[in-house]
């Protein structure tokens, strides 16, 4: 049977529970164990697919097409294990399943209650398909004390009785702030948050203490005493220069050793952390740097582009350089002067247009594409970015001013149009306009065929690729001639040859648009080939700046 580790958070949000869980996963993996990471989300949405990126950050898409929290991206990047839809569980999902059962009469007349029906459903979700893992690490979203989180805390409290003390471990991630006026680190917020947890029947076994400076012996003693944990289980989690340092620094603080001790596992040889050391070494001592501009709509919240940001860093790691990212608000370009556009875009070595929705900011994104095309700056269009590169070409080179996406309203030249059905293996999936918005896009992994005479083929060294998708609109092949007349070619299509997946320019050193999201599959120890190539092209330009 798997062993269960529950990670809760206290004091404030944004302490990095996702990175902490993912890093512990990486450490246990480095000790030879098979890990499974799961996120339990207290919010009422069924999934984050319909949530505003400004509020919720990126929507991470799994191979099997679930729209999930961005923490699943951390899990995949740190462990290389691909998540599934069962690894993201929200209150909304639990309640809709329980209510559907109630409607079917499955509860045989019982009064349906939070305890035991909701908590049983949460426990079943935690246990689902866990048999083959050595460890299941479950992160509970939110902060201890949130009303929404109570059923989850109750469920994990009960689980210790179900699976046994030696098969379960509670880790509490907390903040130990430095108060300048007092000149000391304060333990009281952690004491209160642990008391809150204890009042729900949960005694944390390990405290993971975020702090901006080392936690002295006296504070450790206090934390251990007041929070009822062993002093060696007060683990310091200092701020570090790169997230990829976290597994190493947790190991140095003894986290994985304490975890193994709790589960009465023989201390094997120390974990092999060479890959993390190599990554950190390149990140801290790059041989050069490169500046990439990301022109999008959600640039004021970098979390909205979490995987993209990491994939660019990975591309830099592969080329041994630091990637400076300029987050450029597309609306700023669209509302500003030509001089501002040149000021913002001319220093860039590469321009990336990320995924997005809705018409706002698209003029600015197309101005950036035009600038990159004319000045031969490497241009990478992802999903929305690919669709806009098609519109830019048709409008500016093809003089088809009316070319548009039906996402933005009716048009006489729907160069990008709504897909209403698409094939997934032998199954035809349909979308009915006016129906539900949630979970109805073309989601998850689909295969794609690349033309052998394309740059994309050279980059992948393979004609058959598979990538993750999240879109509802698609480049319209009715206009392929008009598009080719502008120099933009469709070089990748779905295996049935129906849907365009990759476009590129032959008259440009590096101009590629992809309908999928390659950033979701990039890992620090296995950077995505498109990002490696994009950063390389950005580095190798002979432009004068
Ligand atoms: N809005 C576009 C579509 O739905 C692009 C989506 C995206 O960039 N993820 O097709």
JSON list of C-alpha atoms in Angstrom, two decimals, residues 19 210-211 237-247 249-250 284:
[
{"chain": "A", "resi": 19, "resn": "UNK", "atom": "CA", "xyz": [7.08, 23.75, -4.98]},
{"chain": "A", "resi": 210, "resn": "UNK", "atom": "CA", "xyz": [9.76, 29.54, 5.24]},
{"chain": "A", "resi": 211, "resn": "UNK", "atom": "CA", "xyz": [12.09, 32.27, 6.33]},
{"chain": "A", "resi": 237, "resn": "UNK", "atom": "CA", "xyz": [13.03, 26.46, 4.23]},
{"chain": "A", "resi": 238, "resn": "UNK", "atom": "CA", "xyz": [15.13, 29.49, 3.35]},
{"chain": "A", "resi": 239, "resn": "UNK", "atom": "CA", "xyz": [14.49, 31.68, 0.32]},
{"chain": "A", "resi": 240, "resn": "UNK", "atom": "CA", "xyz": [16.65, 30.49, -2.58]},
{"chain": "A", "resi": 241, "resn": "UNK", "atom": "CA", "xyz": [17.74, 32.05, -5.87]},
{"chain": "A", "resi": 242, "resn": "UNK", "atom": "CA", "xyz": [16.05, 29.43, -8.10]},
{"chain": "A", "resi": 243, "resn": "UNK", "atom": "CA", "xyz": [13.18, 27.03, -7.37]},
{"chain": "A", "resi": 244, "resn": "UNK", "atom": "CA", "xyz": [15.36, 24.18, -8.67]},
{"chain": "A", "resi": 245, "resn": "UNK", "atom": "CA", "xyz": [17.57, 24.69, -5.61]},
{"chain": "A", "resi": 246, "resn": "UNK", "atom": "CA", "xyz": [14.71, 23.72, -3.29]},
{"chain": "A", "resi": 247, "resn": "UNK", "atom": "CA", "xyz": [15.17, 19.90, -3.41]},
{"chain": "A", "resi": 249, "resn": "UNK", "atom": "CA", "xyz": [18.25, 22.74, 0.24]},
{"chain": "A", "resi": 250, "resn": "UNK", "atom": "CA", "xyz": [15.48, 20.57, 1.77]},
{"chain": "A", "resi": 284, "resn": "UNK", "atom": "CA", "xyz": [23.64, 30.49, -11.02]}
]
